[in-house]
Amino acid sequence: MSRLAYRAALRSALLAGLWFAALPLAGGAQSRPPPQPIAQILDQPATPLVQLSPDREQLLLLERPGLPPVADWIGISALPGSA
């Protein structure tokens, strides 16, 4: 590929990338809720962390805070199809 053709291809790729990056900034762009199975997975409580003592005689289960509900992330009151 010649240097001129390479530069033209690179310039086209950069312009296309900038155009696609600017699409969300256009007026009227909104967040869409994720598919229901994904929202259900993300809304589940976090599994506890497990820690063993150095002598391995005791087990500690640590509860972790879960993620905020998906509806809060995208700024809607409730996801469609959720109770």
mmCIF file of N, CA and C in Angstrom:
data_model
loop_
_atom_site.group_PDB
_atom_site.id
_atom_site.type_symbol
_atom_site.label_atom_id
_atom_site.label_comp_id
_atom_site.label_asym_id
_atom_site.label_seq_id
_atom_site.Cartn_x
_atom_site.Cartn_y
_atom_site.Cartn_z
ATOM 1 N N MET A 1 0.852 -1.165 0.000
ATOM 2 C CA MET A 1 0.000 0.000 0.000
ATOM 3 C C MET A 1 0.902 1.233 0.000
ATOM 4 N N SER A 2 0.628 2.151 -0.856
ATOM 5 C CA SER A 2 1.454 3.360 -0.936
ATOM 6 C C SER A 2 1.193 4.249 0.281
ATOM 7 N N ARG A 3 2.110 5.129 0.523
ATOM 8 C CA ARG A 3 2.006 6.026 1.669
ATOM 9 C C ARG A 3 0.759 6.918 1.548
ATOM 10 N N LEU A 4 0.466 7.383 0.357
ATOM 11 C CA LEU A 4 -0.696 8.243 0.133
ATOM 12 C C LEU A 4 -2.001 7.482 0.396
ATOM 13 N N ALA A 5 -2.076 6.256 -0.078
ATOM 14 C CA ALA A 5 -3.269 5.440 0.148
ATOM 15 C C ALA A 5 -3.423 5.120 1.632
ATOM 16 N N TYR A 6 -2.307 4.868 2.312
ATOM 17 C CA TYR A 6 -2.330 4.578 3.748
ATOM 18 C C TYR A 6 -2.867 5.787 4.510
ATOM 19 N N ARG A 7 -2.385 6.983 4.172
ATOM 20 C CA ARG A 7 -2.845 8.201 4.852
ATOM 21 C C ARG A 7 -4.336 8.437 4.609
ATOM 22 N N ALA A 8 -4.790 8.195 3.384
ATOM 23 C CA ALA A 8 -6.206 8.383 3.070
ATOM 24 C C ALA A 8 -7.070 7.396 3.860
ATOM 25 N N ALA A 9 -6.630 6.161 3.957
ATOM 26 C CA ALA A 9 -7.375 5.157 4.716
ATOM 27 C C ALA A 9 -7.387 5.500 6.200
ATOM 28 N N LEU A 10 -6.270 5.952 6.719
ATOM 29 C CA LEU A 10 -6.177 6.331 8.124
ATOM 30 C C LEU A 10 -7.077 7.529 8.407
ATOM 31 N N ARG A 11 -7.073 8.507 7.527
ATOM 32 C CA ARG A 11 -7.908 9.687 7.706
ATOM 33 C C ARG A 11 -9.388 9.297 7.683
ATOM 34 N N SER A 12 -9.761 8.419 6.777
ATOM 35 C CA SER A 12 -11.158 7.979 6.703
ATOM 36 C C SER A 12 -11.564 7.237 7.970
ATOM 37 N N ALA A 13 -10.691 6.389 8.462
ATOM 38 C CA ALA A 13 -10.996 5.631 9.677
ATOM 39 C C ALA A 13 -11.131 6.568 10.875
ATOM 40 N N LEU A 14 -10.272 7.563 10.977
ATOM 41 C CA LEU A 14 -10.352 8.509 12.089
ATOM 42 C C LEU A 14 -11.629 9.343 12.021
ATOM 43 N N LEU A 15 -11.981 9.798 10.836
ATOM 44 C CA LEU A 15 -13.210 10.576 10.697
ATOM 45 C C LEU A 15 -14.442 9.741 11.026
ATOM 46 N N ALA A 16 -14.457 8.488 10.591
ATOM 47 C CA ALA A 16 -15.579 7.601 10.911
ATOM 48 C C ALA A 16 -15.656 7.369 12.421
ATOM 49 N N GLY A 17 -14.509 7.167 13.050
ATOM 50 C CA GLY A 17 -14.485 6.976 14.500
ATOM 51 C C GLY A 17 -14.992 8.195 15.250
ATOM 52 N N LEU A 18 -14.585 9.370 14.821
ATOM 53 C CA LEU A 18 -15.058 10.597 15.464
ATOM 54 C C LEU A 18 -16.561 10.771 15.262
ATOM 55 N N TRP A 19 -17.048 10.436 14.071
ATOM 56 C CA TRP A 19 -18.471 10.570 13.802
ATOM 57 C C TRP A 19 -19.276 9.629 14.710
ATOM 58 N N PHE A 20 -18.834 8.365 14.829
ATOM 59 C CA PHE A 20 -19.542 7.415 15.681
ATOM 60 C C PHE A 20 -19.435 7.805 17.149
ATOM 61 N N ALA A 21 -18.311 8.380 17.564
ATOM 62 C CA ALA A 21 -18.155 8.810 18.954
ATOM 63 C C ALA A 21 -19.073 9.978 19.272
ATOM 64 N N ALA A 22 -19.370 10.815 18.287
ATOM 65 C CA ALA A 22 -20.209 11.989 18.512
ATOM 66 C C ALA A 22 -21.697 11.664 18.469
ATOM 67 N N LEU A 23 -22.101 10.497 18.017
ATOM 68 C CA LEU A 23 -23.527 10.162 17.920
ATOM 69 C C LEU A 23 -24.268 10.275 19.251
ATOM 70 N N PRO A 24 -23.720 9.763 20.364
ATOM 71 C CA PRO A 24 -24.459 9.893 21.626
ATOM 72 C C PRO A 24 -24.615 11.339 22.075
ATOM 73 N N LEU A 25 -23.771 12.232 21.591
ATOM 74 C CA LEU A 25 -23.858 13.628 21.990
ATOM 75 C C LEU A 25 -24.941 14.376 21.225
ATOM 76 N N ALA A 26 -25.458 13.766 20.177
ATOM 77 C CA ALA A 26 -26.498 14.406 19.387
ATOM 78 C C ALA A 26 -27.775 14.506 20.214
ATOM 79 N N GLY A 27 -28.553 15.515 19.954
ATOM 80 C CA GLY A 27 -29.785 15.720 20.708
ATOM 81 C C GLY A 27 -30.735 14.547 20.554
ATOM 82 N N GLY A 28 -31.453 14.248 21.619
ATOM 83 C CA GLY A 28 -32.439 13.192 21.570
ATOM 84 C C GLY A 28 -31.901 11.804 21.859
ATOM 85 N N ALA A 29 -30.606 11.664 22.078
ATOM 86 C CA ALA A 29 -30.052 10.347 22.380
ATOM 87 C C ALA A 29 -30.458 9.969 23.804
ATOM 88 N N GLN A 30 -30.995 8.771 23.986
ATOM 89 C CA GLN A 30 -31.432 8.311 25.294
ATOM 90 C C GLN A 30 -30.810 6.971 25.607
ATOM 91 N N SER A 31 -30.685 6.704 26.904
ATOM 92 C CA SER A 31 -30.259 5.380 27.337
ATOM 93 C C SER A 31 -31.433 4.437 27.200
ATOM 94 N N ARG A 32 -31.152 3.233 26.796
ATOM 95 C CA ARG A 32 -32.193 2.212 26.701
ATOM 96 C C ARG A 32 -31.967 1.211 27.808
ATOM 97 N N PRO A 33 -33.033 0.661 28.357
ATOM 98 C CA PRO A 33 -32.843 -0.364 29.388
ATOM 99 C C PRO A 33 -32.228 -1.618 28.775
ATOM 100 N N PRO A 34 -31.445 -2.348 29.571
ATOM 101 C CA PRO A 34 -30.872 -3.595 29.063
ATOM 102 C C PRO A 34 -31.955 -4.651 28.928
ATOM 103 N N PRO A 35 -31.686 -5.726 28.197
ATOM 104 C CA PRO A 35 -32.659 -6.826 28.128
ATOM 105 C C PRO A 35 -32.960 -7.352 29.537
ATOM 106 N N GLN A 36 -34.170 -7.833 29.734
ATOM 107 C CA GLN A 36 -34.624 -8.262 31.065
ATOM 108 C C GLN A 36 -33.686 -9.285 31.727
ATOM 109 N N PRO A 37 -33.174 -10.314 31.019
ATOM 110 C CA PRO A 37 -32.277 -11.263 31.694
ATOM 111 C C PRO A 37 -31.005 -10.584 32.230
ATOM 112 N N ILE A 38 -30.468 -9.627 31.494
ATOM 113 C CA ILE A 38 -29.268 -8.924 31.956
ATOM 114 C C ILE A 38 -29.604 -8.088 33.187
ATOM 115 N N ALA A 39 -30.736 -7.394 33.162
ATOM 116 C CA ALA A 39 -31.139 -6.583 34.316
ATOM 117 C C ALA A 39 -31.339 -7.464 35.548
ATOM 118 N N GLN A 40 -31.927 -8.654 35.372
ATOM 119 C CA GLN A 40 -32.134 -9.554 36.506
ATOM 120 C C GLN A 40 -30.805 -10.017 37.093
ATOM 121 N N ILE A 41 -29.825 -10.293 36.238
ATOM 122 C CA ILE A 41 -28.509 -10.716 36.726
ATOM 123 C C ILE A 41 -27.845 -9.590 37.510
ATOM 124 N N LEU A 42 -27.906 -8.386 36.965
ATOM 125 C CA LEU A 42 -27.247 -7.256 37.620
ATOM 126 C C LEU A 42 -27.943 -6.839 38.902
ATOM 127 N N ASP A 43 -29.248 -7.079 39.004
ATOM 128 C CA ASP A 43 -30.003 -6.689 40.194
ATOM 129 C C ASP A 43 -29.892 -7.703 41.334
ATOM 130 N N GLN A 44 -29.281 -8.853 41.103
ATOM 131 C CA GLN A 44 -29.131 -9.863 42.152
ATOM 132 C C GLN A 44 -28.180 -9.368 43.238
ATOM 133 N N PRO A 45 -28.389 -9.794 44.496
ATOM 134 C CA PRO A 45 -27.448 -9.415 45.552
ATOM 135 C C PRO A 45 -26.076 -10.045 45.296
ATOM 136 N N ALA A 46 -25.053 -9.381 45.770
ATOM 137 C CA ALA A 46 -23.683 -9.879 45.579
ATOM 138 C C ALA A 46 -23.448 -11.114 46.446
ATOM 139 N N THR A 47 -22.660 -12.028 45.946
ATOM 140 C CA THR A 47 -22.305 -13.205 46.747
ATOM 141 C C THR A 47 -21.308 -12.785 47.820
ATOM 142 N N PRO A 48 -21.337 -13.446 48.983
ATOM 143 C CA PRO A 48 -20.423 -13.042 50.055
ATOM 144 C C PRO A 48 -18.976 -13.416 49.733
ATOM 145 N N LEU A 49 -18.064 -12.664 50.323
ATOM 146 C CA LEU A 49 -16.651 -13.000 50.230
ATOM 147 C C LEU A 49 -16.321 -13.991 51.331
ATOM 148 N N VAL A 50 -15.418 -14.888 51.061
ATOM 149 C CA VAL A 50 -15.020 -15.904 52.040
ATOM 150 C C VAL A 50 -13.554 -15.689 52.387
ATOM 151 N N GLN A 51 -13.270 -15.605 53.690
ATOM 152 C CA GLN A 51 -11.896 -15.443 54.171
ATOM 153 C C GLN A 51 -11.602 -16.559 55.175
ATOM 154 N N LEU A 52 -10.466 -17.192 55.016
ATOM 155 C CA LEU A 52 -10.020 -18.196 55.977
ATOM 156 C C LEU A 52 -9.018 -17.566 56.928
ATOM 157 N N SER A 53 -9.045 -18.025 58.176
ATOM 158 C CA SER A 53 -8.045 -17.546 59.134
ATOM 159 C C SER A 53 -6.686 -18.131 58.743
ATOM 160 N N PRO A 54 -5.583 -17.515 59.203
ATOM 161 C CA PRO A 54 -4.253 -18.024 58.835
ATOM 162 C C PRO A 54 -4.036 -19.494 59.217
ATOM 163 N N ASP A 55 -4.638 -19.922 60.307
ATOM 164 C CA ASP A 55 -4.472 -21.327 60.705
ATOM 165 C C ASP A 55 -5.512 -22.235 60.051
ATOM 166 N N ARG A 56 -6.378 -21.660 59.233
ATOM 167 C CA ARG A 56 -7.415 -22.380 58.502
ATOM 168 C C ARG A 56 -8.400 -23.119 59.419
ATOM 169 N N GLU A 57 -8.625 -22.548 60.597
ATOM 170 C CA GLU A 57 -9.562 -23.132 61.541
ATOM 171 C C GLU A 57 -10.916 -22.433 61.506
ATOM 172 N N GLN A 58 -10.935 -21.179 61.051
ATOM 173 C CA GLN A 58 -12.178 -20.416 61.052
ATOM 174 C C GLN A 58 -12.440 -19.851 59.664
ATOM 175 N N LEU A 59 -13.719 -19.688 59.390
ATOM 176 C CA LEU A 59 -14.169 -19.172 58.099
ATOM 177 C C LEU A 59 -14.989 -17.910 58.358
ATOM 178 N N LEU A 60 -14.721 -16.862 57.628
ATOM 179 C CA LEU A 60 -15.450 -15.612 57.760
ATOM 180 C C LEU A 60 -16.179 -15.327 56.457
ATOM 181 N N LEU A 61 -17.487 -15.112 56.547
ATOM 182 C CA LEU A 61 -18.290 -14.737 55.386
ATOM 183 C C LEU A 61 -18.566 -13.242 55.478
ATOM 184 N N LEU A 62 -18.156 -12.493 54.470
ATOM 185 C CA LEU A 62 -18.338 -11.051 54.453
ATOM 186 C C LEU A 62 -19.398 -10.687 53.425
ATOM 187 N N GLU A 63 -20.449 -10.018 53.881
ATOM 188 C CA GLU A 63 -21.477 -9.566 52.955
ATOM 189 C C GLU A 63 -20.983 -8.321 52.241
ATOM 190 N N ARG A 64 -21.314 -8.243 50.958
ATOM 191 C CA ARG A 64 -20.917 -7.082 50.157
ATOM 192 C C ARG A 64 -22.164 -6.353 49.709
ATOM 193 N N PRO A 65 -22.054 -5.031 49.584
ATOM 194 C CA PRO A 65 -23.220 -4.322 49.049
ATOM 195 C C PRO A 65 -23.405 -4.677 47.582
ATOM 196 N N GLY A 66 -24.645 -4.772 47.169
ATOM 197 C CA GLY A 66 -24.939 -5.080 45.770
ATOM 198 C C GLY A 66 -24.820 -3.828 44.914
ATOM 199 N N LEU A 67 -24.977 -4.020 43.628
ATOM 200 C CA LEU A 67 -24.991 -2.893 42.709
ATOM 201 C C LEU A 67 -26.309 -2.148 42.844
ATOM 202 N N PRO A 68 -26.327 -0.862 42.545
ATOM 203 C CA PRO A 68 -27.622 -0.176 42.540
ATOM 204 C C PRO A 68 -28.492 -0.752 41.431
ATOM 205 N N PRO A 69 -29.806 -0.677 41.573
ATOM 206 C CA PRO A 69 -30.685 -1.224 40.535
ATOM 207 C C PRO A 69 -30.402 -0.598 39.167
ATOM 208 N N VAL A 70 -30.576 -1.389 38.124
ATOM 209 C CA VAL A 70 -30.323 -0.923 36.761
ATOM 210 C C VAL A 70 -31.192 0.289 36.452
ATOM 211 N N ALA A 71 -32.419 0.303 36.959
ATOM 212 C CA ALA A 71 -33.305 1.439 36.699
ATOM 213 C C ALA A 71 -32.684 2.740 37.207
ATOM 214 N N ASP A 72 -31.955 2.685 38.314
ATOM 215 C CA ASP A 72 -31.291 3.880 38.828
ATOM 216 C C ASP A 72 -30.159 4.316 37.915
ATOM 217 N N TRP A 73 -29.463 3.379 37.307
ATOM 218 C CA TRP A 73 -28.337 3.712 36.424
ATOM 219 C C TRP A 73 -28.796 4.518 35.229
ATOM 220 N N ILE A 74 -29.943 4.135 34.696
ATOM 221 C CA ILE A 74 -30.363 4.772 33.434
ATOM 222 C C ILE A 74 -31.431 5.835 33.664
ATOM 223 N N GLY A 75 -31.786 6.078 34.922
ATOM 224 C CA GLY A 75 -32.664 7.188 35.247
ATOM 225 C C GLY A 75 -34.134 6.987 34.931
ATOM 226 N N ILE A 76 -34.634 5.763 35.108
ATOM 227 C CA ILE A 76 -36.065 5.543 34.937
ATOM 228 C C ILE A 76 -36.613 4.959 36.223
ATOM 229 N N SER A 77 -37.922 5.086 36.433
ATOM 230 C CA SER A 77 -38.500 4.645 37.706
ATOM 231 C C SER A 77 -38.577 3.133 37.819
ATOM 232 N N ALA A 78 -38.823 2.421 36.740
ATOM 233 C CA ALA A 78 -38.896 0.958 36.772
ATOM 234 C C ALA A 78 -38.647 0.420 35.376
ATOM 235 N N LEU A 79 -38.063 -0.751 35.316
ATOM 236 C CA LEU A 79 -37.834 -1.406 34.035
ATOM 237 C C LEU A 79 -39.113 -2.038 33.539
ATOM 238 N N PRO A 80 -39.332 -2.012 32.250
ATOM 239 C CA PRO A 80 -40.535 -2.672 31.717
ATOM 240 C C PRO A 80 -40.528 -4.158 32.060
ATOM 241 N N GLY A 81 -41.658 -4.666 32.523
ATOM 242 C CA GLY A 81 -41.775 -6.086 32.838
ATOM 243 C C GLY A 81 -41.321 -6.449 34.238
ATOM 244 N N SER A 82 -40.826 -5.465 35.020
ATOM 245 C CA SER A 82 -40.416 -5.784 36.393
ATOM 246 C C SER A 82 -41.540 -5.418 37.339
ATOM 247 N N ALA A 83 -41.596 -6.109 38.459
ATOM 248 C CA ALA A 83 -42.687 -5.851 39.411
ATOM 249 C C ALA A 83 -42.305 -4.759 40.381
#
